GROMACS .gro file of N, CA and C in nm:
model
  447
    1MET      N    1   1.469  -0.137   0.724
    1MET     CA    2   1.362  -0.071   0.803
    1MET      C    3   1.235  -0.157   0.816
    2GLN      N    4   1.168  -0.172   0.933
    2GLN     CA    5   1.053  -0.227   0.947
    2GLN      C    6   0.942  -0.158   0.930
    3LEU      N    7   0.816  -0.199   0.858
    3LEU     CA    8   0.695  -0.121   0.849
    3LEU      C    9   0.592  -0.211   0.895
    4THR      N   10   0.518  -0.156   1.019
    4THR     CA   11   0.411  -0.229   1.060
    4THR      C   12   0.296  -0.128   1.086
    5GLY      N   13   0.177  -0.186   1.098
    5GLY     CA   14   0.057  -0.100   1.114
    5GLY      C   15  -0.070  -0.181   1.091
    6ASN      N   16  -0.185  -0.126   1.150
    6ASN     CA   17  -0.311  -0.188   1.125
    6ASN      C   18  -0.426  -0.066   1.126
    7HIS      N   19  -0.527  -0.117   1.082
    7HIS     CA   20  -0.659  -0.034   1.085
    7HIS      C   21  -0.763  -0.096   1.074
    8ARG      N   22  -0.873  -0.082   1.159
    8ARG     CA   23  -1.018  -0.146   1.168
    8ARG      C   24  -1.118  -0.070   1.099
    9PHE      N   25  -1.163  -0.152   1.006
    9PHE     CA   26  -1.281  -0.095   0.923
    9PHE      C   27  -1.394  -0.144   0.957
   10GLU      N   28  -1.522  -0.087   0.948
   10GLU     CA   29  -1.644  -0.142   0.976
   10GLU      C   30  -1.712  -0.199   0.856
   11ALA      N   31  -1.629  -0.276   0.786
   11ALA     CA   32  -1.670  -0.338   0.670
   11ALA      C   33  -1.616  -0.485   0.672
   12ALA      N   34  -1.693  -0.588   0.613
   12ALA     CA   35  -1.644  -0.715   0.607
   12ALA      C   36  -1.526  -0.738   0.511
   13PRO      N   37  -1.442  -0.848   0.536
   13PRO     CA   38  -1.327  -0.855   0.429
   13PRO      C   39  -1.391  -0.885   0.289
   14SER      N   40  -1.519  -0.941   0.270
   14SER     CA   41  -1.565  -0.944   0.135
   14SER      C   42  -1.601  -0.800   0.061
   15GLN      N   43  -1.601  -0.687   0.151
   15GLN     CA   44  -1.619  -0.561   0.083
   15GLN      C   45  -1.489  -0.494   0.056
   16ILE      N   46  -1.385  -0.527   0.145
   16ILE     CA   47  -1.254  -0.454   0.135
   16ILE      C   48  -1.170  -0.527   0.044
   17TRP      N   49  -1.158  -0.666   0.031
   17TRP     CA   50  -1.078  -0.737  -0.071
   17TRP      C   51  -1.089  -0.690  -0.212
   18PRO      N   52  -1.222  -0.679  -0.272
   18PRO     CA   53  -1.234  -0.625  -0.411
   18PRO      C   54  -1.175  -0.482  -0.433
   19LEU      N   55  -1.162  -0.394  -0.330
   19LEU     CA   56  -1.086  -0.267  -0.331
   19LEU      C   57  -0.947  -0.273  -0.357
   20LEU      N   58  -0.883  -0.383  -0.281
   20LEU     CA   59  -0.754  -0.400  -0.281
   20LEU      C   60  -0.688  -0.477  -0.401
   21MET      N   61  -0.793  -0.538  -0.456
   21MET     CA   62  -0.763  -0.610  -0.601
   21MET      C   63  -0.800  -0.527  -0.722
   22ASP      N   64  -0.855  -0.411  -0.715
   22ASP     CA   65  -0.893  -0.329  -0.811
   22ASP      C   66  -0.794  -0.230  -0.847
   23THR      N   67  -0.740  -0.226  -0.956
   23THR     CA   68  -0.607  -0.121  -1.014
   23THR      C   69  -0.679   0.032  -1.003
   24ASP      N   70  -0.795   0.039  -1.059
   24ASP     CA   71  -0.851   0.177  -1.061
   24ASP      C   72  -0.870   0.229  -0.928
   25THR      N   73  -0.912   0.152  -0.829
   25THR     CA   74  -0.932   0.197  -0.675
   25THR      C   75  -0.801   0.221  -0.614
   26LEU      N   76  -0.706   0.123  -0.630
   26LEU     CA   77  -0.581   0.148  -0.585
   26LEU      C   78  -0.518   0.275  -0.628
   27ALA      N   79  -0.515   0.307  -0.749
   27ALA     CA   80  -0.464   0.417  -0.812
   27ALA      C   81  -0.514   0.556  -0.739
   28ARG      N   82  -0.653   0.526  -0.700
   28ARG     CA   83  -0.718   0.657  -0.638
   28ARG      C   84  -0.659   0.670  -0.493
   29ILE      N   85  -0.647   0.537  -0.415
   29ILE     CA   86  -0.631   0.544  -0.290
   29ILE      C   87  -0.517   0.560  -0.222
   30VAL      N   88  -0.387   0.499  -0.324
   30VAL     CA   89  -0.269   0.502  -0.269
   30VAL      C   90  -0.213   0.649  -0.278
   31PRO      N   91  -0.164   0.695  -0.170
   31PRO     CA   92  -0.094   0.827  -0.180
   31PRO      C   93   0.007   0.838  -0.263
   32GLY      N   94  -0.001   0.960  -0.342
   32GLY     CA   95   0.110   0.992  -0.427
   32GLY      C   96   0.106   0.903  -0.567
   33MET      N   97   0.019   0.803  -0.567
   33MET     CA   98   0.009   0.721  -0.705
   33MET      C   99  -0.030   0.816  -0.804
   34GLN      N  100   0.054   0.823  -0.925
   34GLN     CA  101   0.033   0.894  -1.033
   34GLN      C  102   0.004   0.819  -1.139
   35LYS      N  103   0.047   0.694  -1.141
   35LYS     CA  104   0.012   0.586  -1.243
   35LYS      C  105   0.031   0.452  -1.188
   36LEU      N  106  -0.091   0.357  -1.227
   36LEU     CA  107  -0.074   0.228  -1.186
   36LEU      C  108  -0.136   0.140  -1.298
   37GLU      N  109  -0.045   0.073  -1.366
   37GLU     CA  110  -0.077  -0.020  -1.477
   37GLU      C  111  -0.075  -0.160  -1.467
   38LYS      N  112  -0.174  -0.239  -1.478
   38LYS     CA  113  -0.171  -0.388  -1.472
   38LYS      C  114  -0.089  -0.433  -1.583
   39VAL      N  115   0.011  -0.506  -1.559
   39VAL     CA  116   0.070  -0.581  -1.662
   39VAL      C  117   0.038  -0.705  -1.688
   40GLU      N  118   0.017  -0.776  -1.572
   40GLU     CA  119  -0.065  -0.922  -1.589
   40GLU      C  120  -0.103  -0.950  -1.431
   41GLU      N  121  -0.179  -1.055  -1.419
   41GLU     CA  122  -0.249  -1.077  -1.286
   41GLU      C  123  -0.159  -1.079  -1.185
   42GLY      N  124  -0.182  -0.979  -1.096
   42GLY     CA  125  -0.114  -0.959  -0.968
   42GLY      C  126   0.038  -0.879  -0.995
   43SER      N  127   0.059  -0.834  -1.113
   43SER     CA  128   0.184  -0.768  -1.140
   43SER      C  129   0.144  -0.624  -1.198
   44TYR      N  130   0.220  -0.521  -1.155
   44TYR     CA  131   0.177  -0.374  -1.193
   44TYR      C  132   0.301  -0.301  -1.204
   45LYS      N  133   0.296  -0.194  -1.304
   45LYS     CA  134   0.392  -0.097  -1.322
   45LYS      C  135   0.345   0.031  -1.252
   46SER      N  136   0.424   0.102  -1.182
   46SER     CA  137   0.372   0.231  -1.103
   46SER      C  138   0.459   0.333  -1.114
   47THR      N  139   0.411   0.455  -1.080
   47THR     CA  140   0.466   0.578  -1.086
   47THR      C  141   0.415   0.652  -0.968
   48LEU      N  142   0.513   0.688  -0.866
   48LEU     CA  143   0.465   0.739  -0.731
   48LEU      C  144   0.540   0.881  -0.709
   49GLY      N  145   0.471   0.990  -0.663
   49GLY     CA  146   0.536   1.093  -0.632
   49GLY      C  147   0.529   1.110  -0.478
   50VAL      N  148   0.639   1.117  -0.418
   50VAL     CA  149   0.646   1.136  -0.275
   50VAL      C  150   0.735   1.249  -0.223
   51LYS      N  151   0.687   1.321  -0.116
   51LYS     CA  152   0.773   1.424  -0.063
   51LYS      C  153   0.842   1.365   0.068
   52LEU      N  154   0.953   1.351   0.061
   52LEU     CA  155   1.063   1.328   0.167
   52LEU      C  156   1.109   1.442   0.234
   53GLY      N  157   1.064   1.503   0.326
   53GLY     CA  158   1.139   1.614   0.391
   53GLY      C  159   1.144   1.720   0.288
   54PRO      N  160   1.247   1.779   0.256
   54PRO     CA  161   1.264   1.877   0.154
   54PRO      C  162   1.264   1.830   0.015
   55VAL      N  163   1.283   1.694  -0.002
   55VAL     CA  164   1.289   1.660  -0.139
   55VAL      C  165   1.168   1.597  -0.194
   56ASN      N  166   1.137   1.632  -0.322
   56ASN     CA  167   1.022   1.562  -0.387
   56ASN      C  168   1.073   1.453  -0.476
   57ALA      N  169   1.023   1.337  -0.456
   57ALA     CA  170   1.089   1.225  -0.536
   57ALA      C  171   0.974   1.140  -0.639
   58ALA      N  172   1.018   1.120  -0.745
   58ALA     CA  173   0.921   1.039  -0.849
   58ALA      C  174   1.003   0.903  -0.838
   59PHE      N  175   0.907   0.812  -0.801
   59PHE     CA  176   0.968   0.660  -0.818
   59PHE      C  177   0.884   0.595  -0.931
   60THR      N  178   0.955   0.507  -1.000
   60THR     CA  179   0.891   0.430  -1.080
   60THR      C  180   0.942   0.278  -1.065
   61GLY      N  181   0.860   0.185  -1.083
   61GLY     CA  182   0.895   0.049  -1.064
   61GLY      C  183   0.776  -0.040  -1.085
   62GLN      N  184   0.812  -0.155  -0.996
   62GLN     CA  185   0.714  -0.281  -1.003
   62GLN      C  186   0.636  -0.309  -0.877
   63LEU      N  187   0.511  -0.357  -0.882
   63LEU     CA  188   0.455  -0.392  -0.773
   63LEU      C  189   0.392  -0.544  -0.817
   64GLN      N  190   0.423  -0.633  -0.723
   64GLN     CA  191   0.397  -0.769  -0.738
   64GLN      C  192   0.317  -0.830  -0.606
   65MET      N  193   0.199  -0.890  -0.654
   65MET     CA  194   0.112  -0.947  -0.540
   65MET      C  195   0.147  -1.106  -0.526
   66GLU      N  196   0.186  -1.161  -0.428
   66GLU     CA  197   0.224  -1.303  -0.424
   66GLU      C  198   0.153  -1.367  -0.302
   67GLU      N  199   0.146  -1.485  -0.308
   67GLU     CA  200   0.077  -1.566  -0.188
   67GLU      C  201  -0.042  -1.511  -0.161
   68VAL      N  202  -0.127  -1.487  -0.265
   68VAL     CA  203  -0.269  -1.428  -0.253
   68VAL      C  204  -0.376  -1.532  -0.200
   69LYS      N  205  -0.426  -1.499  -0.099
   69LYS     CA  206  -0.537  -1.599  -0.037
   69LYS      C  207  -0.656  -1.504  -0.011
   70GLU      N  208  -0.751  -1.533  -0.117
   70GLU     CA  209  -0.874  -1.466  -0.118
   70GLU      C  210  -0.936  -1.415   0.008
   71GLN      N  211  -0.952  -1.286   0.015
   71GLN     CA  212  -1.018  -1.224   0.138
   71GLN      C  213  -0.955  -1.246   0.272
   72GLU      N  214  -0.813  -1.290   0.263
   72GLU     CA  215  -0.734  -1.317   0.384
   72GLU      C  216  -0.635  -1.219   0.387
   73GLY      N  217  -0.544  -1.230   0.269
   73GLY     CA  218  -0.425  -1.164   0.255
   73GLY      C  219  -0.329  -1.180   0.147
   74PHE      N  220  -0.224  -1.117   0.142
   74PHE     CA  221  -0.115  -1.143   0.036
   74PHE      C  222   0.009  -1.075   0.066
   75THR      N  223   0.124  -1.100   0.009
   75THR     CA  224   0.245  -1.041   0.023
   75THR      C  225   0.253  -0.948  -0.093
   76LEU      N  226   0.298  -0.813  -0.076
   76LEU     CA  227   0.325  -0.722  -0.170
   76LEU      C  228   0.463  -0.699  -0.190
   77LYS      N  229   0.535  -0.731  -0.287
   77LYS     CA  230   0.667  -0.720  -0.339
   77LYS      C  231   0.676  -0.588  -0.409
   78VAL      N  232   0.762  -0.492  -0.365
   78VAL     CA  233   0.782  -0.353  -0.426
   78VAL      C  234   0.930  -0.343  -0.463
   79GLN      N  235   0.941  -0.280  -0.588
   79GLN     CA  236   1.077  -0.247  -0.616
   79GLN      C  237   1.054  -0.096  -0.698
   80GLN      N  238   1.106   0.012  -0.636
   80GLN     CA  239   1.075   0.131  -0.678
   80GLN      C  240   1.221   0.203  -0.706
   81ASN      N  241   1.239   0.286  -0.809
   81ASN     CA  242   1.356   0.329  -0.821
   81ASN      C  243   1.330   0.488  -0.845
   82SER      N  244   1.438   0.583  -0.801
   82SER     CA  245   1.422   0.735  -0.824
   82SER      C  246   1.577   0.786  -0.834
   83LYS      N  247   1.562   0.908  -0.861
   83LYS     CA  248   1.708   0.984  -0.862
   83LYS      C  249   1.779   0.995  -0.708
   84VAL      N  250   1.680   0.978  -0.618
   84VAL     CA  251   1.716   0.987  -0.482
   84VAL      C  252   1.751   0.845  -0.411
   85GLY      N  253   1.722   0.760  -0.490
   85GLY     CA  254   1.758   0.617  -0.440
   85GLY      C  255   1.650   0.516  -0.482
   86ASN      N  256   1.672   0.396  -0.424
   86ASN     CA  257   1.592   0.296  -0.451
   86ASN      C  258   1.515   0.231  -0.325
   87ALA      N  259   1.403   0.168  -0.340
   87ALA     CA  260   1.349   0.102  -0.227
   87ALA      C  261   1.270  -0.027  -0.291
   88SER      N  262   1.323  -0.138  -0.184
   88SER     CA  263   1.254  -0.270  -0.233
   88SER      C  264   1.194  -0.306  -0.088
   89ALA      N  265   1.085  -0.382  -0.105
   89ALA     CA  266   1.019  -0.419   0.009
   89ALA      C  267   0.937  -0.534  -0.023
   90ALA      N  268   0.910  -0.629   0.094
   90ALA     CA  269   0.820  -0.740   0.110
   90ALA      C  270   0.730  -0.719   0.219
   91ILE      N  271   0.615  -0.684   0.193
   91ILE     CA  272   0.508  -0.646   0.298
   91ILE      C  273   0.397  -0.756   0.291
   92GLY      N  274   0.383  -0.821   0.409
   92GLY     CA  275   0.264  -0.904   0.423
   92GLY      C  276   0.129  -0.815   0.471
   93ILE      N  277   0.039  -0.823   0.405
   93ILE     CA  278  -0.109  -0.772   0.419
   93ILE      C  279  -0.204  -0.859   0.463
   94GLN      N  280  -0.261  -0.860   0.592
   94GLN     CA  281  -0.360  -0.947   0.637
   94GLN      C  282  -0.501  -0.882   0.664
   95LEU      N  283  -0.586  -0.945   0.624
   95LEU     CA  284  -0.720  -0.907   0.649
   95LEU      C  285  -0.798  -1.008   0.763
   96THR      N  286  -0.827  -0.960   0.871
   96THR     CA  287  -0.882  -1.037   0.982
   96THR      C  288  -1.006  -0.991   1.027
   97PRO      N  289  -1.108  -1.089   1.011
   97PRO     CA  290  -1.245  -1.051   1.046
   97PRO      C  291  -1.266  -1.011   1.191
   98THR      N  292  -1.328  -0.915   1.223
   98THR     CA  293  -1.353  -0.881   1.377
   98THR      C  294  -1.487  -0.935   1.438
   99ALA      N  295  -1.495  -0.948   1.555
   99ALA     CA  296  -1.629  -0.998   1.620
   99ALA      C  297  -1.748  -0.923   1.574
  100GLU      N  298  -1.716  -0.798   1.553
  100GLU     CA  299  -1.824  -0.702   1.529
  100GLU      C  300  -1.873  -0.706   1.370
  101GLY      N  301  -1.817  -0.785   1.294
  101GLY     CA  302  -1.855  -0.778   1.162
  101GLY      C  303  -1.763  -0.699   1.063
  102GLY      N  304  -1.663  -0.645   1.128
  102GLY     CA  305  -1.570  -0.553   1.051
  102GLY      C  306  -1.444  -0.639   1.008
  103THR      N  307  -1.340  -0.558   0.973
  103THR     CA  308  -1.209  -0.616   0.940
  103THR      C  309  -1.084  -0.535   0.991
  104GLU      N  310  -0.986  -0.612   1.039
  104GLU     CA  311  -0.878  -0.531   1.084
  104GLU      C  312  -0.765  -0.566   0.963
  105VAL      N  313  -0.739  -0.459   0.906
  105VAL     CA  314  -0.637  -0.472   0.794
  105VAL      C  315  -0.483  -0.444   0.853
  106SER      N  316  -0.395  -0.543   0.848
  106SER     CA  317  -0.257  -0.506   0.913
  106SER      C  318  -0.162  -0.538   0.807
  107PHE      N  319  -0.039  -0.461   0.834
  107PHE     CA  320   0.080  -0.487   0.751
  107PHE      C  321   0.181  -0.499   0.824
  108ASP      N  322   0.299  -0.585   0.762
  108ASP     CA  323   0.412  -0.596   0.843
  108ASP      C  324   0.521  -0.624   0.727
  109GLY      N  325   0.629  -0.555   0.730
  109GLY     CA  326   0.712  -0.597   0.626
  109GLY      C  327   0.848  -0.528   0.656
  110ASP      N  328   0.952  -0.550   0.572
  110ASP     CA  329   1.087  -0.508   0.562
  110ASP      C  330   1.099  -0.424   0.444
  111VAL      N  331   1.166  -0.293   0.462
  111VAL     CA  332   1.187  -0.213   0.335
  111VAL      C  333   1.348  -0.195   0.345
  112LYS      N  334   1.400  -0.207   0.223
  112LYS     CA  335   1.544  -0.180   0.211
  112LYS      C  336   1.572  -0.064   0.111
  113LEU      N  337   1.641   0.050   0.173
  113LEU     CA  338   1.652   0.163   0.094
  113LEU      C  339   1.802   0.187   0.059
  114SER      N  340   1.826   0.257  -0.075
  114SER     CA  341   1.966   0.280  -0.097
  114SER      C  342   1.976   0.420  -0.160
  115GLY      N  343   2.100   0.461  -0.178
  115GLY     CA  344   2.121   0.589  -0.233
  115GLY      C  345   2.102   0.692  -0.113
  116MET      N  346   2.062   0.812  -0.170
  116MET     CA  347   2.022   0.915  -0.069
  116MET      C  348   1.914   0.889   0.015
  117LEU      N  349   1.820   0.803  -0.024
  117LEU     CA  350   1.709   0.752   0.071
  117LEU      C  351   1.758   0.693   0.181
  118ALA      N  352   1.862   0.614   0.182
  118ALA     CA  353   1.919   0.542   0.289
  118ALA      C  354   1.982   0.632   0.391
  119SER      N  355   2.049   0.751   0.339
  119SER     CA  356   2.114   0.826   0.421
  119SER      C  357   2.024   0.949   0.492
  120MET      N  358   1.882   0.955   0.465
  120MET     CA  359   1.806   1.048   0.497
  120MET      C  360   1.761   1.027   0.659
  121GLY      N  361   1.773   0.891   0.693
  121GLY     CA  362   1.756   0.867   0.829
  121GLY      C  363   1.618   0.791   0.846
  122GLN      N  364   1.630   0.689   0.922
  122GLN     CA  365   1.513   0.610   0.951
  122GLN      C  366   1.400   0.688   1.012
  123ARG      N  367   1.435   0.787   1.083
  123ARG     CA  368   1.326   0.875   1.153
  123ARG      C  369   1.254   0.944   1.063
  124LEU      N  370   1.302   1.012   0.957
  124LEU     CA  371   1.234   1.086   0.862
  124LEU      C  372   1.162   0.982   0.761
  125ILE      N  373   1.216   0.883   0.716
  125ILE     CA  374   1.146   0.777   0.630
  125ILE      C  375   1.036   0.717   0.706
  126GLY      N  376   1.065   0.691   0.834
  126GLY     CA  377   0.934   0.617   0.935
  126GLY      C  378   0.826   0.692   0.934
  127SER      N  379   0.864   0.853   0.954
  127SER     CA  380   0.774   0.944   0.974
  127SER      C  381   0.670   0.945   0.839
  128VAL      N  382   0.739   0.946   0.724
  128VAL     CA  383   0.664   0.966   0.598
  128VAL      C  384   0.595   0.846   0.572
  129ALA      N  385   0.646   0.716   0.606
  129ALA     CA  386   0.575   0.598   0.584
  129ALA      C  387   0.436   0.591   0.677
  130SER      N  388   0.463   0.640   0.800
  130SER     CA  389   0.353   0.643   0.875
  130SER      C  390   0.223   0.732   0.831
  131THR      N  391   0.287   0.861   0.786
  131THR     CA  392   0.179   0.961   0.717
  131THR      C  393   0.101   0.896   0.602
  132LEU      N  394   0.198   0.817   0.512
  132LEU     CA  395   0.150   0.763   0.398
  132LEU      C  396   0.034   0.654   0.417
  133SER      N  397   0.067   0.580   0.524
  133SER     CA  398  -0.023   0.438   0.559
  133SER      C  399  -0.158   0.507   0.613
  134LYS      N  400  -0.151   0.627   0.692
  134LYS     CA  401  -0.267   0.684   0.751
  134LYS      C  402  -0.342   0.739   0.644
  135GLN      N  403  -0.286   0.800   0.548
  135GLN     CA  404  -0.363   0.857   0.438
  135GLN      C  405  -0.429   0.743   0.344
  136PHE      N  406  -0.356   0.635   0.323
  136PHE     CA  407  -0.426   0.514   0.259
  136PHE      C  408  -0.539   0.464   0.320
  137PHE      N  409  -0.538   0.441   0.455
  137PHE     CA  410  -0.656   0.402   0.537
  137PHE      C  411  -0.764   0.497   0.525
  138SER      N  412  -0.733   0.622   0.546
  138SER     CA  413  -0.829   0.725   0.532
  138SER      C  414  -0.888   0.718   0.389
  139ASN      N  415  -0.821   0.711   0.278
  139ASN     CA  416  -0.880   0.710   0.140
  139ASN      C  417  -0.957   0.578   0.134
  140MET      N  418  -0.919   0.470   0.191
  140MET     CA  419  -0.997   0.345   0.180
  140MET      C  420  -1.132   0.355   0.260
  141GLU      N  421  -1.137   0.436   0.371
  141GLU     CA  422  -1.264   0.459   0.451
  141GLU      C  423  -1.355   0.544   0.352
  142LYS      N  424  -1.309   0.657   0.296
  142LYS     CA  425  -1.385   0.714   0.187
  142LYS      C  426  -1.433   0.637   0.089
  143GLU      N  427  -1.349   0.559   0.023
  143GLU     CA  428  -1.389   0.466  -0.080
  143GLU      C  429  -1.508   0.367  -0.033
  144LEU      N  430  -1.505   0.330   0.080
  144LEU     CA  431  -1.607   0.230   0.145
  144LEU      C  432  -1.737   0.319   0.166
  145ALA      N  433  -1.708   0.426   0.213
  145ALA     CA  434  -1.830   0.515   0.236
  145ALA      C  435  -1.903   0.537   0.106
  146GLN      N  436  -1.860   0.552  -0.004
  146GLN     CA  437  -1.900   0.585  -0.141
  146GLN      C  438  -1.974   0.454  -0.173
  147LEU      N  439  -1.938   0.337  -0.149
  147LEU     CA  440  -1.991   0.208  -0.193
  147LEU      C  441  -2.126   0.203  -0.130
  148SER      N  442  -2.146   0.244  -0.004
  148SER     CA  443  -2.260   0.236   0.095
  148SER      C  444  -2.374   0.330   0.072
  149THR      N  445  -2.340   0.426  -0.022
  149THR     CA  446  -2.429   0.538  -0.050
  149THR      C  447  -2.508   0.521  -0.182
   0.00000   0.00000   0.00000
């Protein structure tokens, strides 16, 4: 399943980048994040709670940041496991400065699902992923607003 999206922020990459690199901030802004623990630089253990249609699922696993280019982007490798199935992904995250002094954050990646997750259907999973990405960007906007106050 392909995941793509983008969001424009009225903040420079130099303001957004530190938020994406901060474990505490990510724990606050990633929807459903119950626990995010830094194992080493660029490597994290995570616990997520996600509602998938009628099913509440708890995922545990690893997040790894690779190909990190300061204030430009990185690849997020994800391996999450739950009783309803497993998910693995490689998602490219790009920060592009805009002419107005803001930043467009875009993501593009491939997600592989197994178990009951795979049988739930791409439409349901795609809808959940879209909702979660909108929540993430909304939470990031709130985080940026707090920095400027």
